[in-house]
Amino acid sequence: MDFTLVVEQTLNGLQLGVMLFLLAAGLTLVFGIMNLVNLAHGSLYMVGAYLATWFYQLTGSFALALVLGLAGTLLVGVVVELVALRTLYERDHLDQVLATFGLILFFNELIAILWGRAAIYSTLPEFLSGHVQLAGNLRYPLYRLLIIGVGLAVALLLWFVVSKTRLGMLIRAGASNRAMVAALGVDIRLLYTIVFGFGAALAGLAGLLAGPIFAVQPGMGEMILIQVFVVIVIGGIGSIRGAFLGALIVGMVDTLGRAFLKPALSAVISPAAGDAAGPALASMLIYLLMAAVLAFRPEGLFPVRGGS
Amino acid sequence: MTSRTATLMAILLLLAAVPPVAAYFAEPFYLDLLRRVMIFAIAAISLNLILGYGGMVSFGHAAYLGIGAYAVGVLSHHGIDNGWLQWGVAIGASALVAAAIGSISVRTSGIYFIMITLAFTQMLYYLGVSIAEYGGDDGMRLKVRSQFSGLIDLNDPTAFYYLVFAILVLSLFLTRRIVDSRFGLVLRATRSNEARTRAIGLSPYPFRLTAFILSGALCGLAGALLANQTAFLTPEFMNWTRSGELMFMVILGGIATTAGPLLGAAGLLLLEDTLQGWSVLPKWVQEHWQLYLGVILVLVVLYARRGLAGLLPGDKHE
Amino acid sequence: MSEVLLETRQIRKSFGALVATDGVDFDVREGETHAVIGPNGAGKTTFIKQLSGELRPDAGQIRFAGEDITALAVHKRTRQGLARSFQITSIYRDFSALDNVALAVQAHAGHSFRFWRPAREDRNLTDPALKCLQQVSLQDRAGVLAANLSHGEQRQLEIAMALATQPRLLLLDEPVAGMGTDESQRMVELLSALKGEKTIILVEHDMDAVFALADRISVLVYGRIVATGTPAEIRANQEVRAAYLGEDG
C-alpha cells in the first residue's frame, strides 16, 4: 500500500471528521439541552452552502461571502427557532420528528424554487485553489487543509466556551439537568435561542465550507445529517467531547473504509470478493460501528445523563 | 358493533366497490391509485402497531418495505417467480432484519431510538445503492409479477386489487386481535407507563421486541405487494423520507386507532396526487407541491393531533 | 417471634459526595407492618428504591425470603413477591380501572405471549381483578378510565394492582400523601384490613397513619437507622425526639 495514499486519505478522513463535528456540535446540544429532535439541522447546512455560494457570485469576494453566508444562516436559524421550534419543545418526540420533517420538505423545495433543482458549483478564489507540498510527492489541496484548520480551531473555541465561560457552565448544566438551570433563574427561552442560533451558525459554517468541494443541491443536508446522527449516537447525546471524538472516528472509518476496504478484500480474499463486497461493506461500515458501540455502551461513549 | 367499527366497515365496503365503478367510468387510474393507497395502508398499519400502541417512534420503517420489495425482485432476478416463496422470503427476511435491528434499538428509548432506527435503515439504503448486481442506484425492473400457481393473476388489475384488499382486511383484523389480546395489553402498558409495568413484574423488552418483529414482517409483506404494484424497485423504497411519510400517515389518520393508518395513507397519497396532478391548481403549486406538503405537515402536527379518525363519528375511547 | 422476610445488611449508596444510605441494617418479619419514617432528606426514597430494585446499592446485601436479591431487576423482584406503590401515583391513566388491575393479574399469572383471545373477555383475568378492586372498595368504579378517578381512588387502585400480583411483601411509599382527611381516613381503614394478612413496609410522613398502623417503626436520619422499635418505644426514644419528632413540635 502506498504511503502517500494513506496520508492523503487520512487527511480526507480528518476533513470529513471536522465537517461532521461542526454539524454534530450544535445538534448534540439541541438534543441534550432542549430534548428536541431537530431533523431540519441539515437544512441549515444547505442554507449556509447556498447563501455563501450565492453571495460569492454576487460580490466576487470570498471573505465577504463567508461573513454574509454565516450571518444569513444564523438569521434563518433564529427565525426557524422563534416561529416553529419554540412550540415544539413541550411536545413529544414524535411531533418534533414530523414537524421538522415537514420543515425539511419546505426548505428543500424553497431552495429548488430559488436556485433550481440542479447542483450549483462555486469556484475557489485563486489564493485558496492551490496545493501544498507536504512531503516528497505528497501534494494536498490547500482548501481542504484550511477546512481541517478551521474545524480544529472551532473545536478549540467550543472547548473554551463550554468549559471556561458562564454560558458554557449553563450549557453543561442544561445538558444534564434542565430543571436546575431553570431554578438558577436563567431565562431558559433565551438560553435555548442562543444555543440554537449557535448550532445553526456552526451548521451554516459547515455548509459554506462544503460549498466549493461538494455539490450544492437541494437535499444535500439530509445525506450528511444521518451521518451526524451516527456521530451523536456514538459520542453520547449532549456531549461536545463525544461529538468531537465521534466525528473524527466516523470521518476516518468512512473515508478509510471507502478507500481501502475494496483493495484490502481483493488482496486478502479475491479480487472478485473485493469488487462485490468492498463497496457494500464500506458504505455500511459506520452503521456497523454504531451498532457495535451501542451493544456495549447503549448511552454512547460519553454519556451525559442517565436515561432520557 | 360500535359506531367506529361501523364507519370502518363502510369505508371497506366503499373500497370493495371501487373496481366495478372504475370499470364503469373507464377510469383504471383510480384502481391503480387506490391499490397503492391500500398497500401503504398495510405498511402504516404495521407501523401503527409499534408507534401507536407500543410508543416506539421508529423512523426506519421503510427498511422493511425495501426488504420485502427486494425479496421479490432479487428472487425474480434469479429466475424464481414463485409468489409463495417470494412473499414468504419477504416476510421472513423482514422479520429477521427487524429482530437484528430491534435487539439493539429496542433497548434504547427517546431520541436514541429514533436516530438508531433511522441510521440502520440508511445503512440498508446504501447497501441497496452499492450492489450493482441488483441495479444499484437505478434499481431494477420486475420482469414477471409474482406467480401463484395459476391461482391468481397479478397482471389482472382487478384480481390484484382484491388480493391487496383481502390482505388489508386481514391486517386490520389481525392487528385488532393482537392489540386486544394479553400481549397487546402489555404492549400498550409499556407505552402508557414503563415504570409501573416493571413494578407489576413485566420487563418491557421482550414485548417491545416481539411487536417490532411482527410489525417488520407485516411491512415486509407490504413491500412485496409494492414491488408487484410498481413492477419496479429501487433503493428509494428505503429512503428515509419514505419512513417519514409512513409516520405521517399514522399521525394524519389518527395514532393508535384501527382505521387511522388506512385513513392516513389515503389522506397523504391523495393529497400528494392532488397537489401534483390536479389541473385546477396553478402550475407553480403542482411543480412545487412538496413545499405545500411540508407546510401542511407542520400544521397537522401542531394543530390537528387527533388525526382524521378524530373527525369520524364514534366513541372517544377505543 | 416470626421469621424475617426481608433484610438489608450494611447497604450503602452514595451520589458523588453525598452518602444517601450509610450502612443500613433493616429487617421485616413475616406478617408485621414495619414503618420507615424520617425527616425530609433522610434518604427514605433512596432506601426504598434499593429495596424495589430501581437503584442498586454500592455495597451490602438485600435478602428476601432467604434469597439474595441485591442485584435482581425490578420486575424479577415483583415476580418473587415484592410489590410496591409509588410515592407519586403510578397507574395506567389511559386504561380502565379494571384493565389496570387485570394487567397486574396477568403479570403474575404469566402467559402474556398470547396474541389472539381478547384479554378483556378473559375471566381468568377479570374475575381476580374484580376481587382485588373489591378489596379496595373500587368495584363500582371498574369501568372508569383511571385518569378520571379521584386522587384518593387512584391511590386505592395502585394498592389493588399491588395486591393483584399476590405479593408476600407490600412496599407502600407514602400511600396517604396528598390526601384530604376523609380520603386518608379511608386509606388507613383499608390498610388496617390488610394488616396482618400481608407483610407491609410503610414509608410515610403522616404520623397519625404510622402510629395507627405500624407494629414496628424504624427511624432513618441522614442515611442511618437511629432507632427501631414499637410505636411506644419510638415515642419514648430521646434520640428520635431530638433528631426528628422534635422538629414537628
Coordinates of C-alpha atoms in Angstrom, one line a residue, chain A:
Chain A
M1 CA 0.0 0.0 0.0
D2 CA 1.2 3.4 -1.0
F3 CA 2.3 5.6 2.0
T4 CA 1.3 8.8 0.3
L5 CA -2.1 7.5 -0.4
V6 CA -2.6 6.5 3.3
V7 CA -1.6 10.0 4.4
E8 CA -3.8 11.6 1.9
Q9 CA -6.8 9.5 2.8
T10 CA -6.2 10.1 6.5
L11 CA -6.3 13.8 5.8
N12 CA -9.5 13.4 3.9
G13 CA -10.9 11.4 6.8
L14 CA -9.9 14.2 9.2
Q15 CA -11.5 16.8 6.9
L16 CA -14.8 14.8 6.8
G17 CA -14.5 14.4 10.6
V18 CA -14.2 18.1 11.4
M19 CA -17.1 18.8 9.0
L20 CA -19.3 16.3 10.8
F21 CA -18.2 17.8 14.1
L22 CA -19.3 21.3 13.0
L23 CA -22.8 19.8 12.4
A24 CA -22.8 17.5 15.4
A25 CA -21.7 20.1 18.0
G26 CA -24.8 22.2 17.6
L27 CA -27.2 19.4 17.2
T28 CA -26.0 17.4 20.2
L29 CA -26.6 20.5 22.4
V30 CA -30.0 21.0 20.9
F31 CA -30.8 17.3 21.7
G32 CA -29.2 17.4 25.1
I33 CA -30.4 20.7 26.4
M34 CA -33.8 21.2 24.8
N35 CA -34.6 17.5 24.3
L36 CA -35.6 18.4 20.8
V37 CA -35.2 16.2 17.8
N38 CA -34.4 18.6 15.1
L39 CA -34.2 17.0 11.7
A40 CA -34.0 20.3 10.0
H41 CA -30.5 20.9 11.2
G42 CA -29.3 19.6 7.8
S43 CA -31.4 22.3 6.1
L44 CA -29.4 24.9 7.8
Y45 CA -26.2 23.3 6.4
M46 CA -27.8 23.5 3.0
V47 CA -28.9 27.1 3.5
G48 CA -25.3 28.0 4.6
A49 CA -23.9 26.4 1.4
Y50 CA -26.4 28.2 -0.9
L51 CA -26.1 31.6 0.7
A52 CA -22.3 31.5 0.7
T53 CA -22.2 30.4 -2.9
W54 CA -24.7 33.0 -3.9
F55 CA -23.1 35.9 -2.1
Y56 CA -19.7 34.9 -3.6
Q57 CA -21.2 35.0 -7.1
L58 CA -22.9 38.4 -6.3
T59 CA -20.0 40.1 -4.6
G60 CA -17.0 38.4 -6.0
S61 CA -15.4 38.5 -2.6
F62 CA -14.9 35.1 -0.9
A63 CA -14.4 36.7 2.6
L64 CA -17.5 38.8 2.3
A65 CA -19.5 35.8 1.1
L66 CA -18.4 33.8 4.2
V67 CA -19.4 36.6 6.5
L68 CA -22.8 37.2 4.8
G69 CA -23.4 33.5 4.5
L70 CA -22.8 32.9 8.2
A71 CA -24.9 35.8 9.2
G72 CA -27.7 34.7 6.9
T73 CA -27.8 31.2 8.2
L74 CA -27.7 32.5 11.8
L75 CA -30.7 34.6 11.0
V76 CA -32.6 31.8 9.3
G77 CA -31.9 29.6 12.3
V78 CA -33.1 32.1 14.8
V79 CA -36.3 32.7 12.8
V80 CA -37.0 29.0 12.5
E81 CA -36.5 28.6 16.3
L82 CA -38.8 31.5 17.0
V83 CA -41.5 30.6 14.5
A84 CA -41.7 26.8 14.5
L85 CA -39.5 25.1 17.0
R86 CA -40.4 27.0 20.1
T87 CA -43.8 25.5 20.1
L88 CA -42.3 22.0 19.8
Y89 CA -40.1 22.0 23.0
E90 CA -43.0 20.8 25.1
R91 CA -44.3 18.3 22.5
D92 CA -43.3 14.6 22.3
H93 CA -40.5 13.4 20.1
L94 CA -43.0 12.1 17.5
D95 CA -44.4 15.6 16.9
Q96 CA -40.9 17.0 16.8
V97 CA -39.7 14.5 14.2
L98 CA -42.7 15.0 12.0
A99 CA -42.8 18.8 12.2
T100 CA -39.1 19.1 11.4
F101 CA -39.5 16.6 8.7
G102 CA -42.1 19.0 7.2
L103 CA -39.6 21.8 7.6
I104 CA -37.1 19.8 5.5
L105 CA -39.6 19.3 2.7
F106 CA -40.3 23.0 2.9
F107 CA -36.7 24.1 2.8
N108 CA -35.6 21.7 0.0
E109 CA -38.4 22.9 -2.2
L110 CA -37.9 26.6 -1.3
I111 CA -34.2 26.2 -2.4
A112 CA -35.3 24.4 -5.6
I113 CA -37.7 27.4 -6.3
L114 CA -35.0 30.0 -5.7
W115 CA -32.0 28.2 -7.3
G116 CA -33.3 25.3 -9.3
R117 CA -33.0 21.6 -8.7
A118 CA -29.7 21.1 -10.4
A119 CA -26.5 21.3 -8.4
I120 CA -24.7 24.6 -8.4
Y121 CA -20.9 24.9 -8.2
S122 CA -18.8 27.5 -6.6
T123 CA -15.2 28.1 -7.5
L124 CA -12.4 28.8 -5.1
P125 CA -10.6 32.1 -5.2
E126 CA -7.1 32.0 -6.7
F127 CA -5.3 32.2 -3.4
L128 CA -7.1 29.1 -2.0
S129 CA -7.1 26.8 -5.0
G130 CA -3.5 25.7 -4.9
H131 CA -1.9 22.6 -3.4
V132 CA 0.6 22.4 -0.6
Q133 CA 3.7 20.2 -0.9
L134 CA 3.5 18.3 2.4
A135 CA 6.3 15.8 1.8
G136 CA 8.2 14.2 -1.1
N137 CA 5.5 13.6 -3.7
L138 CA 2.5 14.3 -1.4
R139 CA 0.6 17.4 -2.5
Y140 CA -2.6 18.2 -0.7
P141 CA -5.3 20.8 -1.7
L142 CA -4.8 24.0 0.4
Y143 CA -8.5 24.5 0.8
R144 CA -9.0 21.1 2.4
L145 CA -6.2 21.9 4.8
L146 CA -8.0 25.1 5.6
I147 CA -11.2 23.2 6.4
I148 CA -9.3 21.0 8.8
G149 CA -7.7 24.1 10.4
V150 CA -11.0 25.9 10.8
G151 CA -12.7 22.8 12.2
L152 CA -10.0 22.3 14.8
A153 CA -10.0 25.9 15.7
V154 CA -13.8 25.8 16.2
A155 CA -13.4 22.7 18.4
L156 CA -10.8 24.5 20.5
L157 CA -13.0 27.6 20.7
L158 CA -16.0 25.4 21.7
W159 CA -14.0 23.7 24.3
F160 CA -13.0 27.0 25.8
V161 CA -16.6 28.4 25.7
V162 CA -18.1 25.3 27.2
S163 CA -15.6 24.6 29.9
K164 CA -14.4 28.1 30.9
T165 CA -17.3 30.6 30.5
R166 CA -20.5 31.2 32.4
L167 CA -22.5 30.4 29.2
G168 CA -20.7 27.1 29.0
M169 CA -21.5 26.4 32.6
L170 CA -25.1 26.9 31.9
I171 CA -24.9 24.7 28.7
R172 CA -23.3 21.9 30.6
A173 CA -25.8 22.2 33.4
G174 CA -28.6 22.3 30.9
A175 CA -27.5 19.2 29.2
S176 CA -27.5 17.2 32.5
N177 CA -30.3 18.9 34.4
R178 CA -32.7 21.3 32.8
A179 CA -34.8 21.8 36.0
M180 CA -31.7 23.0 37.8
V181 CA -30.9 25.7 35.2
A182 CA -34.4 27.0 35.4
A183 CA -34.1 27.1 39.1
L184 CA -31.0 29.2 38.8
G185 CA -33.2 32.0 37.5
V186 CA -31.8 31.9 34.0
D187 CA -34.1 32.9 31.2
I188 CA -34.3 29.4 29.7
R189 CA -36.0 30.6 26.5
L190 CA -33.2 33.0 25.8
L191 CA -30.6 30.2 26.5
Y192 CA -32.5 28.0 24.1
T193 CA -32.5 30.6 21.4
I194 CA -28.8 31.3 21.9
V195 CA -27.8 27.6 21.8
F196 CA -30.0 27.0 18.7
G197 CA -28.6 30.1 16.9
F198 CA -25.1 28.9 17.8
G199 CA -25.8 25.5 16.4
A200 CA -27.3 27.0 13.3
A201 CA -24.3 29.1 12.7
L202 CA -22.0 26.1 13.1
A203 CA -24.2 24.1 10.6
G204 CA -24.0 27.1 8.2
L205 CA -20.3 27.3 8.6
A206 CA -20.0 23.6 7.7
G207 CA -22.3 24.3 4.7
L208 CA -20.3 27.2 3.4
L209 CA -17.0 25.4 3.8
A210 CA -18.5 22.4 2.0
G211 CA -19.7 24.6 -0.9
P212 CA -16.6 24.6 -3.0
I213 CA -15.8 20.9 -2.6
F214 CA -19.3 19.2 -2.6
A215 CA -22.2 19.6 -5.0
V216 CA -24.5 22.3 -3.6
Q217 CA -28.0 21.0 -4.3
P218 CA -31.4 20.6 -2.6
G219 CA -31.4 17.6 -0.2
M220 CA -27.6 17.9 0.5
G221 CA -28.3 18.4 4.2
E222 CA -30.0 15.1 4.8
M223 CA -27.3 12.9 3.3
I224 CA -24.8 14.3 5.9
L225 CA -27.4 14.7 8.7
I226 CA -27.9 10.9 9.1
Q227 CA -24.1 10.5 9.4
V228 CA -24.2 13.2 12.0
F229 CA -26.8 11.2 13.9
V230 CA -24.4 8.3 13.9
V231 CA -21.7 10.6 15.3
I232 CA -24.1 11.8 18.1
V233 CA -25.2 8.3 19.0
I234 CA -21.6 7.1 19.2
G235 CA -20.5 10.1 21.1
G236 CA -23.4 10.3 23.5
I237 CA -26.2 12.9 23.4
G238 CA -25.3 16.3 24.7
S239 CA -21.6 15.8 24.9
I240 CA -19.3 18.1 22.9
R241 CA -16.4 15.9 23.6
G242 CA -18.3 12.9 22.4
A243 CA -19.3 14.8 19.3
F244 CA -15.7 15.7 18.5
L245 CA -14.3 12.2 19.0
G246 CA -17.4 10.6 17.4
A247 CA -17.0 12.8 14.4
L248 CA -13.3 12.0 14.0
I249 CA -13.9 8.3 14.3
V250 CA -16.8 8.3 11.8
G251 CA -14.9 10.6 9.4
M252 CA -11.9 8.3 9.5
V253 CA -13.7 5.0 9.4
D254 CA -15.9 6.1 6.5
T255 CA -13.1 7.6 4.4
L256 CA -10.5 4.9 5.0
G257 CA -13.2 2.2 4.5
R258 CA -14.2 3.5 1.1
A259 CA -10.5 3.9 0.1
F260 CA -9.0 0.7 1.3
L261 CA -11.7 -1.9 2.0
K262 CA -12.0 -2.9 -1.6
P263 CA -8.3 -3.3 -2.3
A264 CA -7.8 -5.0 1.1
L265 CA -10.6 -7.5 0.5
S266 CA -9.2 -8.1 -3.0
A267 CA -5.8 -8.8 -1.7
V268 CA -6.8 -10.9 1.3
I269 CA -9.7 -13.0 -0.3
S270 CA -10.0 -12.5 -4.0
P271 CA -10.4 -9.6 -6.5
A272 CA -14.0 -10.8 -7.2
A273 CA -14.8 -10.7 -3.5
G274 CA -13.3 -7.2 -3.2
D275 CA -15.3 -5.9 -6.1
A276 CA -18.5 -7.5 -4.9
A277 CA -18.4 -6.9 -1.1
G278 CA -15.9 -3.9 -0.9
P279 CA -18.2 -1.0 -1.8
A280 CA -21.2 -2.5 0.0
L281 CA -19.3 -3.1 3.2
A282 CA -17.6 0.3 3.0
S283 CA -20.9 2.1 2.8
M284 CA -22.3 0.1 5.8
L285 CA -19.2 0.5 8.0
I286 CA -20.1 3.4 10.1
Y287 CA -23.5 1.9 10.9
L288 CA -22.0 -1.4 11.9
L289 CA -19.6 0.6 14.1
M290 CA -22.6 2.4 15.7
A291 CA -24.2 -1.0 16.4
A292 CA -21.1 -2.3 18.0
V293 CA -20.7 0.8 20.2
L294 CA -24.4 0.5 21.2
A295 CA -24.1 -3.1 22.1
F296 CA -21.5 -2.3 24.7
R297 CA -22.4 1.3 25.6
P298 CA -26.1 2.0 25.0
E299 CA -25.6 5.6 26.1
G300 CA -22.7 6.3 23.7
L301 CA -19.0 6.7 24.6
F302 CA -19.5 9.9 26.7
P303 CA -23.0 9.7 28.3
V304 CA -24.1 13.0 29.8
R305 CA -27.1 11.8 31.8
G306 CA -28.8 8.5 32.5
G307 CA -31.9 7.5 30.6
S308 CA -33.9 10.0 28.7

